PDB file of C-alpha atoms and ligand atoms in Angstrom:
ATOM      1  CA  UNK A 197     101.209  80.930 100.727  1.00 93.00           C
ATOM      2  CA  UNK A 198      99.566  84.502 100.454  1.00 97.00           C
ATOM      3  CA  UNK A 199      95.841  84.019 102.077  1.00 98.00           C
ATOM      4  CA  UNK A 200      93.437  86.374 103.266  1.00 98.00           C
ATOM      5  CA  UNK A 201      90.767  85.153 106.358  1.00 98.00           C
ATOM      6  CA  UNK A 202      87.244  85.724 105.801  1.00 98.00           C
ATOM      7  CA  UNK A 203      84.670  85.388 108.394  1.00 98.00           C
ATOM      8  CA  UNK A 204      82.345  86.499 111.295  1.00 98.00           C
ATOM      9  CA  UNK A 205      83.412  87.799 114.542  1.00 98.00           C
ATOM     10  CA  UNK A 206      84.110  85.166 116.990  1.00 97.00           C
ATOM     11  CA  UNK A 207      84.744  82.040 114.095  1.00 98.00           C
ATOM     12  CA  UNK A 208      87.887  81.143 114.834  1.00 98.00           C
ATOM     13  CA  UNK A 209      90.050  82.961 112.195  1.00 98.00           C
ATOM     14  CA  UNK A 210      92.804  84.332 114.933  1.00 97.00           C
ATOM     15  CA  UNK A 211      92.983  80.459 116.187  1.00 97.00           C
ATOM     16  CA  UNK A 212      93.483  78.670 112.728  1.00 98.00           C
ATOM     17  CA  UNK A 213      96.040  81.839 111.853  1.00 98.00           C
ATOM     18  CA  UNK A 214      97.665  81.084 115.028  1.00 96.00           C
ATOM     19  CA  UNK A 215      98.490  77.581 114.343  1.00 97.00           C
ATOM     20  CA  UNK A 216      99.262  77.778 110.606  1.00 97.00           C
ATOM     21  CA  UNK A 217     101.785  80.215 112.064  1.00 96.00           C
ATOM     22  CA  UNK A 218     103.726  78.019 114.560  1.00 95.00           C
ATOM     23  CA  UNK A 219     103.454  75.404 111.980  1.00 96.00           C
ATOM     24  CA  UNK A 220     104.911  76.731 109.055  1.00 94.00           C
ATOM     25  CA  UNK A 221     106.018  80.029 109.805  1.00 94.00           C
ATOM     26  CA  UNK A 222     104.015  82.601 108.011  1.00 94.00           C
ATOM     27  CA  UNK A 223     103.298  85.983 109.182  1.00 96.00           C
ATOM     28  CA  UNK A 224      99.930  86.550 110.683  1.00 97.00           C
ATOM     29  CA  UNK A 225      98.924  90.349 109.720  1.00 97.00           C
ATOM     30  CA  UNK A 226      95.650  91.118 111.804  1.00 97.00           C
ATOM     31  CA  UNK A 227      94.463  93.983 111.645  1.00 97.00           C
ATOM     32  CA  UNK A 228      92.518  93.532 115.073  1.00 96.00           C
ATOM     33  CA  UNK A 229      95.059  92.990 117.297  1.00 95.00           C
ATOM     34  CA  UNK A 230      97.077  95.514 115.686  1.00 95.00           C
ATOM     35  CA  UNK A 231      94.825  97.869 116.505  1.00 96.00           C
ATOM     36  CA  UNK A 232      94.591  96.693 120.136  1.00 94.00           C
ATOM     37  CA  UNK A 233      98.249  96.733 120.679  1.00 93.00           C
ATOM     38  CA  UNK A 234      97.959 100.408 119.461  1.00 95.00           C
ATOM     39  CA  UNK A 235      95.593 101.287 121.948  1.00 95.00           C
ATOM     40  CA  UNK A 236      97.031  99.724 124.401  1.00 93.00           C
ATOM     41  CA  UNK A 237     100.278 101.699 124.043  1.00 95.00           C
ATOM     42  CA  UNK A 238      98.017 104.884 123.682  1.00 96.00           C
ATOM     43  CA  UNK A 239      99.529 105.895 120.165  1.00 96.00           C
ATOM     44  CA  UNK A 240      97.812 108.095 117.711  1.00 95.00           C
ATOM     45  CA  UNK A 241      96.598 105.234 115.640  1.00 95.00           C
ATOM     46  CA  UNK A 242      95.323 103.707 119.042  1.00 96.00           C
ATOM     47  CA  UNK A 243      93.726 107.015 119.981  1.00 97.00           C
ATOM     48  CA  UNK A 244      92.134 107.225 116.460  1.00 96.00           C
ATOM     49  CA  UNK A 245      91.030 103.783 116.094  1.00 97.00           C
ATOM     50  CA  UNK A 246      89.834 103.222 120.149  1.00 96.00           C
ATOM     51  CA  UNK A 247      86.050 104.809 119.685  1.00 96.00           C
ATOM     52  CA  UNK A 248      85.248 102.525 116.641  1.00 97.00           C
ATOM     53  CA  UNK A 249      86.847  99.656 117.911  1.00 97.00           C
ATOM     54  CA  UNK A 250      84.102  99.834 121.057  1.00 95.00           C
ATOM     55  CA  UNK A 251      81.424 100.451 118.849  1.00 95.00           C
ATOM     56  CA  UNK A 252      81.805  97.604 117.405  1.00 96.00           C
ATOM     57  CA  UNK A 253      82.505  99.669 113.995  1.00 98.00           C
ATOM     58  CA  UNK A 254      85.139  99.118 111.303  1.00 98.00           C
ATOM     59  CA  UNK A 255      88.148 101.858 111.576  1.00 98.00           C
ATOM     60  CA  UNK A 256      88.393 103.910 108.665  1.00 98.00           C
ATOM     61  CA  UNK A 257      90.198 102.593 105.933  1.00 97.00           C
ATOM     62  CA  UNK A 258      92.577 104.684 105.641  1.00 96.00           C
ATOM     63  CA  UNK A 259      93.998 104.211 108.990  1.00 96.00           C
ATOM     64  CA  UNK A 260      93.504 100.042 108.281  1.00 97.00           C
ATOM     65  CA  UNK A 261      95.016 100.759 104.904  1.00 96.00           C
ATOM     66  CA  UNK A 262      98.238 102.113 105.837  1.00 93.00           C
ATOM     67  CA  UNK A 263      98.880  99.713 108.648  1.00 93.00           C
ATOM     68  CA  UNK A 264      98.423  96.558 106.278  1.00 95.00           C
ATOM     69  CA  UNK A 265     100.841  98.274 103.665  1.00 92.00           C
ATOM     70  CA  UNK A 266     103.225  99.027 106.021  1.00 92.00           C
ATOM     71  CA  UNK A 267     103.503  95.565 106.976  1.00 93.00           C
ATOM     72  CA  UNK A 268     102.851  93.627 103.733  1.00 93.00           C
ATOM     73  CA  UNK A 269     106.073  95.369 102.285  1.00 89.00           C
ATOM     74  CA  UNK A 270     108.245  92.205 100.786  1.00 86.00           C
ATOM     75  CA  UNK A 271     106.228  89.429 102.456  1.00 90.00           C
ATOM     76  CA  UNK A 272     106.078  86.573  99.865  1.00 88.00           C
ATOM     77  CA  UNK A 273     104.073  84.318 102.605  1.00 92.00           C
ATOM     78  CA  UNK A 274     101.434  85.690 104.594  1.00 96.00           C
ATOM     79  CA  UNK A 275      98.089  85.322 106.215  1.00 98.00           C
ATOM     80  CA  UNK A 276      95.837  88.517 106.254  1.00 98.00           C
ATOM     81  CA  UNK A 277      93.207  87.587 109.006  1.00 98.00           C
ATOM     82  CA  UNK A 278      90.402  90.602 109.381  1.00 96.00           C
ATOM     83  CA  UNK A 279      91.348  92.568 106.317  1.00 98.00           C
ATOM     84  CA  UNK A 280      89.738  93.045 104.285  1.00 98.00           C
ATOM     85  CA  UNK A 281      86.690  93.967 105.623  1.00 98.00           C
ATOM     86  CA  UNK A 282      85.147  95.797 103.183  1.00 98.00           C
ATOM     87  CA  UNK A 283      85.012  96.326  99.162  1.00 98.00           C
ATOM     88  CA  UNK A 284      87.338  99.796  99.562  1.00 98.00           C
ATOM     89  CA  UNK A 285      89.545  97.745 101.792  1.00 98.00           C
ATOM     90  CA  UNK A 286      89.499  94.641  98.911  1.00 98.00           C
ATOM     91  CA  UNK A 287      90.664  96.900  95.952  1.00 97.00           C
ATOM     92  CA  UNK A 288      93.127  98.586  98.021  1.00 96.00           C
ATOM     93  CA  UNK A 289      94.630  95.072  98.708  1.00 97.00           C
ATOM     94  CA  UNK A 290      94.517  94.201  95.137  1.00 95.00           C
ATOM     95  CA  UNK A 291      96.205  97.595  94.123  1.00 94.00           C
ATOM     96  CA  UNK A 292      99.483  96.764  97.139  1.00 92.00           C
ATOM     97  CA  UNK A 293      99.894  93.225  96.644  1.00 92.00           C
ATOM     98  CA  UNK A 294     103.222  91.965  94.806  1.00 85.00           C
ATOM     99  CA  UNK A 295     102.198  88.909  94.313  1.00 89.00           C
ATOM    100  CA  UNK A 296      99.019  87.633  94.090  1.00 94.00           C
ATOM    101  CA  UNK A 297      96.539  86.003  96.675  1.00 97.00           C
ATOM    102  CA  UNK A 298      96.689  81.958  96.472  1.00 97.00           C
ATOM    103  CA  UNK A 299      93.233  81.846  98.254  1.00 98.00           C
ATOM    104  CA  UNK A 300      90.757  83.732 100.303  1.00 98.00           C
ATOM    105  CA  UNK A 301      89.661  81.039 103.244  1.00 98.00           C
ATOM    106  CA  UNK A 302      85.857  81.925 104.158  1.00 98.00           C
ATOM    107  CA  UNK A 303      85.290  80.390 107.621  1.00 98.00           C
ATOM    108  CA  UNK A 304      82.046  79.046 107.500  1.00 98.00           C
ATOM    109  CA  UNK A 305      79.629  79.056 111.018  1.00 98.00           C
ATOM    110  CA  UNK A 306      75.633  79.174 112.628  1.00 96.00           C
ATOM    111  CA  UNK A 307      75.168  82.502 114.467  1.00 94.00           C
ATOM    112  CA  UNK A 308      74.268  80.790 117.590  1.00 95.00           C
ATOM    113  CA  UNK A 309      77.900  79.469 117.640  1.00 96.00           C
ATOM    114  CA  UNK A 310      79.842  82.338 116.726  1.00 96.00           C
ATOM    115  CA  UNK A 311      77.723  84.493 119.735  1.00 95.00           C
ATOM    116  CA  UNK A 312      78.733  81.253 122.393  1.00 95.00           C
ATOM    117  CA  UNK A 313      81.985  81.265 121.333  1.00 96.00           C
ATOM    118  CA  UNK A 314      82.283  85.288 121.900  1.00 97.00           C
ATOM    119  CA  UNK A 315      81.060  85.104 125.087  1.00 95.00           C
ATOM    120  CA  UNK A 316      83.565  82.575 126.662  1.00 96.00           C
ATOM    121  CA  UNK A 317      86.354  84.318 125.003  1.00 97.00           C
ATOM    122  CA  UNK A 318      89.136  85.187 127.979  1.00 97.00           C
ATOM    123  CA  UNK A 319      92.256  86.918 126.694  1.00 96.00           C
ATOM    124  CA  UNK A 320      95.445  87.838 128.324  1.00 96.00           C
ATOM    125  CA  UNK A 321      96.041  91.613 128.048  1.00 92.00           C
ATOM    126  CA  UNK A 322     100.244  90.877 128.691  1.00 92.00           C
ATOM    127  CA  UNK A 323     100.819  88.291 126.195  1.00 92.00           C
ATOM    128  CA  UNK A 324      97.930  87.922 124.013  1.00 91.00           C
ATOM    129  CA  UNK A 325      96.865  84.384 124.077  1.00 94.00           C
ATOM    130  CA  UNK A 326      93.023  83.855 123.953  1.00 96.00           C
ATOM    131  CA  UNK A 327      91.073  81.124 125.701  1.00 96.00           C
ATOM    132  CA  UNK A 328      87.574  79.729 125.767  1.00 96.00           C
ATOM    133  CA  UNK A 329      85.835  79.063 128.724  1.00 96.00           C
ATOM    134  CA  UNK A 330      84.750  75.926 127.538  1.00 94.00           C
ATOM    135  CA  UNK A 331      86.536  74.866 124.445  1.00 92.00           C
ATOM    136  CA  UNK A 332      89.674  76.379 125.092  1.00 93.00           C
ATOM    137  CA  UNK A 333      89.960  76.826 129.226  1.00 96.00           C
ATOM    138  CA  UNK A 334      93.228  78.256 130.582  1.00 97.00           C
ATOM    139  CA  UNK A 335      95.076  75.881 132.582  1.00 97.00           C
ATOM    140  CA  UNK A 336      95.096  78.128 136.102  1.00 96.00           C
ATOM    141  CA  UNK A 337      91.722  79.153 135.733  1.00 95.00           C
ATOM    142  CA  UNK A 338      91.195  83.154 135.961  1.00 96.00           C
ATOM    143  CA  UNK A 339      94.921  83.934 134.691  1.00 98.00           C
ATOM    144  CA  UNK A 340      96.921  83.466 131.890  1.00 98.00           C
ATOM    145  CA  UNK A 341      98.755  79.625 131.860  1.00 96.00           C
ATOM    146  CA  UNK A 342     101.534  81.474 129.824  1.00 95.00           C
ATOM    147  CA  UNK A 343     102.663  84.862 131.413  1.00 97.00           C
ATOM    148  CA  UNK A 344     100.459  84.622 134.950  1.00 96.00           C
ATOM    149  CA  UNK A 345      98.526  87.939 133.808  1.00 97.00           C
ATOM    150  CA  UNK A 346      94.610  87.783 134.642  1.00 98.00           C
ATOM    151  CA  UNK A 347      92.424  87.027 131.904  1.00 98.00           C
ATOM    152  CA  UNK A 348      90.270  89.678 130.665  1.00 97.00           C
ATOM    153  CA  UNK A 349      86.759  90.113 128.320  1.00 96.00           C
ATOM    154  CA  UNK A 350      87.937  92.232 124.987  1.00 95.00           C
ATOM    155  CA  UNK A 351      85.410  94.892 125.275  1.00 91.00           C
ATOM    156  CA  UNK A 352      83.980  94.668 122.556  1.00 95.00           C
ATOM    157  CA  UNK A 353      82.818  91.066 123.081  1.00 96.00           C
ATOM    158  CA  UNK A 354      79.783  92.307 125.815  1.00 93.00           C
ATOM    159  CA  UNK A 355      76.329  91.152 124.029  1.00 92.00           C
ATOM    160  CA  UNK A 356      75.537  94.720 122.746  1.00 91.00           C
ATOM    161  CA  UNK A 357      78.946  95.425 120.749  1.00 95.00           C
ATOM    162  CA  UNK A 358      78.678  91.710 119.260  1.00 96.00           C
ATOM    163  CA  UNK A 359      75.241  91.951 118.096  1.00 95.00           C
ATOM    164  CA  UNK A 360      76.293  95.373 116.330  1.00 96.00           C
ATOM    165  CA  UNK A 361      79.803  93.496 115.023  1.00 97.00           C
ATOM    166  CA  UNK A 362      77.501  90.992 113.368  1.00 97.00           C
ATOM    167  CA  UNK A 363      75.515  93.314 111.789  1.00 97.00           C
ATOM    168  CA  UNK A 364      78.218  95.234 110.419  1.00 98.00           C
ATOM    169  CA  UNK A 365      79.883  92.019 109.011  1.00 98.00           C
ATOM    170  CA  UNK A 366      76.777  91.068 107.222  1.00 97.00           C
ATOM    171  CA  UNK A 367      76.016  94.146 105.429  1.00 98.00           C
ATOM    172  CA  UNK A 368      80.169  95.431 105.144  1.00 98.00           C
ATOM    173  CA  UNK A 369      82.062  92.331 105.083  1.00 98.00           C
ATOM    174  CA  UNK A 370      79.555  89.461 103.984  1.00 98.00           C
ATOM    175  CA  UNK A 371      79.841  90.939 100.614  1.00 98.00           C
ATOM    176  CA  UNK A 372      83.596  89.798  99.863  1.00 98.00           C
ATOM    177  CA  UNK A 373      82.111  85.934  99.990  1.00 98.00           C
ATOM    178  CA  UNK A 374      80.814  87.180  96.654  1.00 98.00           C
ATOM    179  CA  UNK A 375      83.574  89.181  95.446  1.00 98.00           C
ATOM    180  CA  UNK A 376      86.543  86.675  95.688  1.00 98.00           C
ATOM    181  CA  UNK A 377      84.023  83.982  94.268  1.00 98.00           C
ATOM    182  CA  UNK A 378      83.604  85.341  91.068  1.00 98.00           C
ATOM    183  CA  UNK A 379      87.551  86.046  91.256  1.00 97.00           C
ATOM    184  CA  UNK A 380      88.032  81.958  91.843  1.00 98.00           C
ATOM    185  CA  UNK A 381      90.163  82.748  94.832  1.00 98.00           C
ATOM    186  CA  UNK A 382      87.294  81.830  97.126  1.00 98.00           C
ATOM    187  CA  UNK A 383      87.721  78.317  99.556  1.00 98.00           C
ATOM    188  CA  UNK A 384      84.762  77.609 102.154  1.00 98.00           C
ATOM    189  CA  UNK A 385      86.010  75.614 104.820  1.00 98.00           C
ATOM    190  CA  UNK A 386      83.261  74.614 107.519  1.00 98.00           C
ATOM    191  CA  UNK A 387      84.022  76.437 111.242  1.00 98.00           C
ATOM    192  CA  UNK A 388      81.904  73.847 113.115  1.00 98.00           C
ATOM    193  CA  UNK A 389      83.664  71.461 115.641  1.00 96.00           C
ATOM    194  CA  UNK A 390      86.818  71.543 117.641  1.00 95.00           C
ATOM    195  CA  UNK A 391      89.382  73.557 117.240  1.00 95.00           C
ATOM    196  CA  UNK A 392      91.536  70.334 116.021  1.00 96.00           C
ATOM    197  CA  UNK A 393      89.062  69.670 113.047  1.00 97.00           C
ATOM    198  CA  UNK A 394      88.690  72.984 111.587  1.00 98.00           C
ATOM    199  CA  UNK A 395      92.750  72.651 111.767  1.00 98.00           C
ATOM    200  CA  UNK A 396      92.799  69.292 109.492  1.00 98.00           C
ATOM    201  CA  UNK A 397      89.996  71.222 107.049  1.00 98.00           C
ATOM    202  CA  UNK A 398      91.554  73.735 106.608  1.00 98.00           C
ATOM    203  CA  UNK A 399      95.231  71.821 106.429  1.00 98.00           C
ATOM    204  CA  UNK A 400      93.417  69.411 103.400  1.00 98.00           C
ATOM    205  CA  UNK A 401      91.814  72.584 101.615  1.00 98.00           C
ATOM    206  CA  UNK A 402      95.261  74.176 101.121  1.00 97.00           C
ATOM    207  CA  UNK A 403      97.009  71.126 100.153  1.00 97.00           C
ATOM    208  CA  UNK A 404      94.389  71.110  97.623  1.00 96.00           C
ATOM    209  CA  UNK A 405      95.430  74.949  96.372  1.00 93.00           C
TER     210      UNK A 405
HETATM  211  P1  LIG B 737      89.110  91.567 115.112  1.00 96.31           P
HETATM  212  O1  LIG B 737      89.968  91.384 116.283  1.00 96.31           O
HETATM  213  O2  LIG B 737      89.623  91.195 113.759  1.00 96.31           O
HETATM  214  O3  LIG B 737      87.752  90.847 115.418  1.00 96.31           O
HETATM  215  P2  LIG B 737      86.821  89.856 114.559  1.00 96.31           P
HETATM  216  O4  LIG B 737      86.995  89.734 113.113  1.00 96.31           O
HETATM  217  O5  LIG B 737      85.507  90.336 114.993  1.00 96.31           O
HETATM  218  O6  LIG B 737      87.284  88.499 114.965  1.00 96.31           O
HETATM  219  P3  LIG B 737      87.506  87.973 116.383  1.00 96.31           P
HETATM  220  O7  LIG B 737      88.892  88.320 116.867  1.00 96.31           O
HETATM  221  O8  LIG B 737      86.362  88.410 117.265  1.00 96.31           O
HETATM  222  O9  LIG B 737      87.315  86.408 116.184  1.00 96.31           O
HETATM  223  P4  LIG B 737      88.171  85.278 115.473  1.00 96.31           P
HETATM  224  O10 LIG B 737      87.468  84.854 114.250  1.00 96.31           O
HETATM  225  O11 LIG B 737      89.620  85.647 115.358  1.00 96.31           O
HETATM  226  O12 LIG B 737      87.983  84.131 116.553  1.00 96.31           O
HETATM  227  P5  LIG B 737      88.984  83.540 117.658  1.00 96.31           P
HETATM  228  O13 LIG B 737      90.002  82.692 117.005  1.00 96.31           O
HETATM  229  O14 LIG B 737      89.436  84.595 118.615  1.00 96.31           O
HETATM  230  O15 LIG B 737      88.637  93.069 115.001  1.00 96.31           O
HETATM  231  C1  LIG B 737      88.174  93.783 116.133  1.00 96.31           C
HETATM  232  C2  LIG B 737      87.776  95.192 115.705  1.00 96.31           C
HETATM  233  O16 LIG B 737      88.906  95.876 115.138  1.00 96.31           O
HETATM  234  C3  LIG B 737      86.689  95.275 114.617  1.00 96.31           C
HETATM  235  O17 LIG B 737      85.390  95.184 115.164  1.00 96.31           O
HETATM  236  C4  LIG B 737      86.987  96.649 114.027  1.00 96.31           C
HETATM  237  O18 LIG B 737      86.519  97.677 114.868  1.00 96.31           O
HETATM  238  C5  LIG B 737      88.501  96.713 114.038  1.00 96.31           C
HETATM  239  N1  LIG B 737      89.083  96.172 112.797  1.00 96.31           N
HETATM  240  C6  LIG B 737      89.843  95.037 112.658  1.00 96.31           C
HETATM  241  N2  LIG B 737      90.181  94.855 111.368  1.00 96.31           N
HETATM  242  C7  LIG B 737      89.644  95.897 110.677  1.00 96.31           C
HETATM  243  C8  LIG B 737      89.624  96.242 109.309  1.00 96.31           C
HETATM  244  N3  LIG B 737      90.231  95.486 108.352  1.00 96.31           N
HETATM  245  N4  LIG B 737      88.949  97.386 108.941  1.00 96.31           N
HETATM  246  C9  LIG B 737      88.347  98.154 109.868  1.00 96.31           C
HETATM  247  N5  LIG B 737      88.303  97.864 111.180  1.00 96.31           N
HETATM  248  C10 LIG B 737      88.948  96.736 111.585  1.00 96.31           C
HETATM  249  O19 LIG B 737      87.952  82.560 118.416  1.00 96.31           O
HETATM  250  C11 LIG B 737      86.866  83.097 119.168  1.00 96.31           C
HETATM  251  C12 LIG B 737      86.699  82.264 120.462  1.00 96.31           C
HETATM  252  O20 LIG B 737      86.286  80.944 120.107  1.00 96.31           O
HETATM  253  C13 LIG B 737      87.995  82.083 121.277  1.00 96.31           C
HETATM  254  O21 LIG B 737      87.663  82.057 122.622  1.00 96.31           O
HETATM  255  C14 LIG B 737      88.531  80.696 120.825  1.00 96.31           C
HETATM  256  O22 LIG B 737      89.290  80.070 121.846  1.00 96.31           O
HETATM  257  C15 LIG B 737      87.239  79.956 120.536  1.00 96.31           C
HETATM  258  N6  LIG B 737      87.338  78.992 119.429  1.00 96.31           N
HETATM  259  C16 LIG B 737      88.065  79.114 118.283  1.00 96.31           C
HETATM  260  N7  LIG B 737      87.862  78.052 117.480  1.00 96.31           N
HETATM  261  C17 LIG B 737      86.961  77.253 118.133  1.00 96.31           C
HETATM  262  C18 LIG B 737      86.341  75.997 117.818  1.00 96.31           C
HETATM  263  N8  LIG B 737      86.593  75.360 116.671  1.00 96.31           N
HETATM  264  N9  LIG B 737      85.485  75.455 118.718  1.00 96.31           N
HETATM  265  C19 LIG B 737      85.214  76.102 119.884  1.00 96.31           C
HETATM  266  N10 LIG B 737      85.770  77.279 120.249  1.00 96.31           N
HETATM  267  C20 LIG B 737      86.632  77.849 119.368  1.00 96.31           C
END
């Protein structure tokens, strides 16, 4: 399957990519936590990208550009999750791709979720894994129940940087709803509930593909 993730900060598009990933295989390509790990080994790109990324603003597309067709390179199965994030970003992906999208998975959610489940986001710097206070705890508490490592709030999660994400996905991102609609490629599967349900949604919407 070749499918892009669509939706606001904080709706669960790493988890459900996560999972499709152990299950079946397919490589996750997201552009976020690319972009972290480059920061956090204090490359160029990181350098580049790190002011933006704490803003709460999208990283030029050029940099995001070059990262995703780096990586897309011979991939026949694939889940994009946080690109595109824009209409430049959109055509670029149509103009790289060597085989076409099956779907474009719009994750579906009330504001007043996506801004709880932002704020109980824990992640592990070491290993990655991301927890929920509440929906998702960790099993020792403060630190990481994979690697040990303590748990840590992604900067850009504090209040102020989320209310500006959300902006900037309504008036840069919100758009593609529209745009891979009219292409048919569009599939709206509903956000709300455990992480288990959105799972089987999303598991009967591509069977249905
Ligand atoms: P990125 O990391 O992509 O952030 P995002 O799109 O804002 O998405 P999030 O990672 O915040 O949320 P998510 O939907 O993956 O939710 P998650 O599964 O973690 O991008 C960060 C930044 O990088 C951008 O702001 C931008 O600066 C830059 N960037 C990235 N891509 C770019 C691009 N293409 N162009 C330009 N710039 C780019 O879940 C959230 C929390 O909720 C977790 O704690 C989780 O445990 C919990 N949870 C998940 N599902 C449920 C559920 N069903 N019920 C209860 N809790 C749940």
């Amino acid at each position: 399957m070749r499918l892009v993730f669509l939706g606001a900060p904080g709706v669960g598009k790493g988890t459900q990519a996560r999972r499709l990933q152990e299950e079946y295989g397919w490589t996750v390509i997201a552009t976020g936590d690319l972009l972290r790990q480059a920061i956090a080994e204090n490359t160029p790109l990181g350098q580049q990208a790190k002011a933006y990324i704490q803003r709460g603003e999208l990283v030029p597309d050029t940099l995001v550009n070059q990262i995703v067709s780096e990586r897309l390179q011979g991939l026949e199965h694939f889940i994009l999750d946080g690109y595109p994030r824009n209409l430049a970003q959109a055509e670029m992906l149509e103009s790289i791709l060597s085989y076409p999208l099956d779907a474009v998975i719009y994750f579906e959610l009330d504001e007043e979720e996506l801004i709880a489940r932002l704020s109980g986001r824990r992640v592990c710097p070491k290993c990655g894994a991301v927890f929920h206070l509440q929906s998702n705890p960790s099993k020792e508490g403060d630190r990481c129940d994979r690697c040990s490592a303590e748990l840590v709030i992604r900067d850009d999660d504090r209040p102020e940087t989320v209310r500006h994400r959300l902006k900037v996905y309504r008036e840069q991102t919100a758009p593609l709803i529209d745009y891979y609609r009219q292409r048919s490629l569009l599939r709206v599967v509903s956000a709300e509930g455990t992480p288990d349900g959105v799972y089987q949604r999303l598991l009967e919407t591509l069977h249905a593909i």
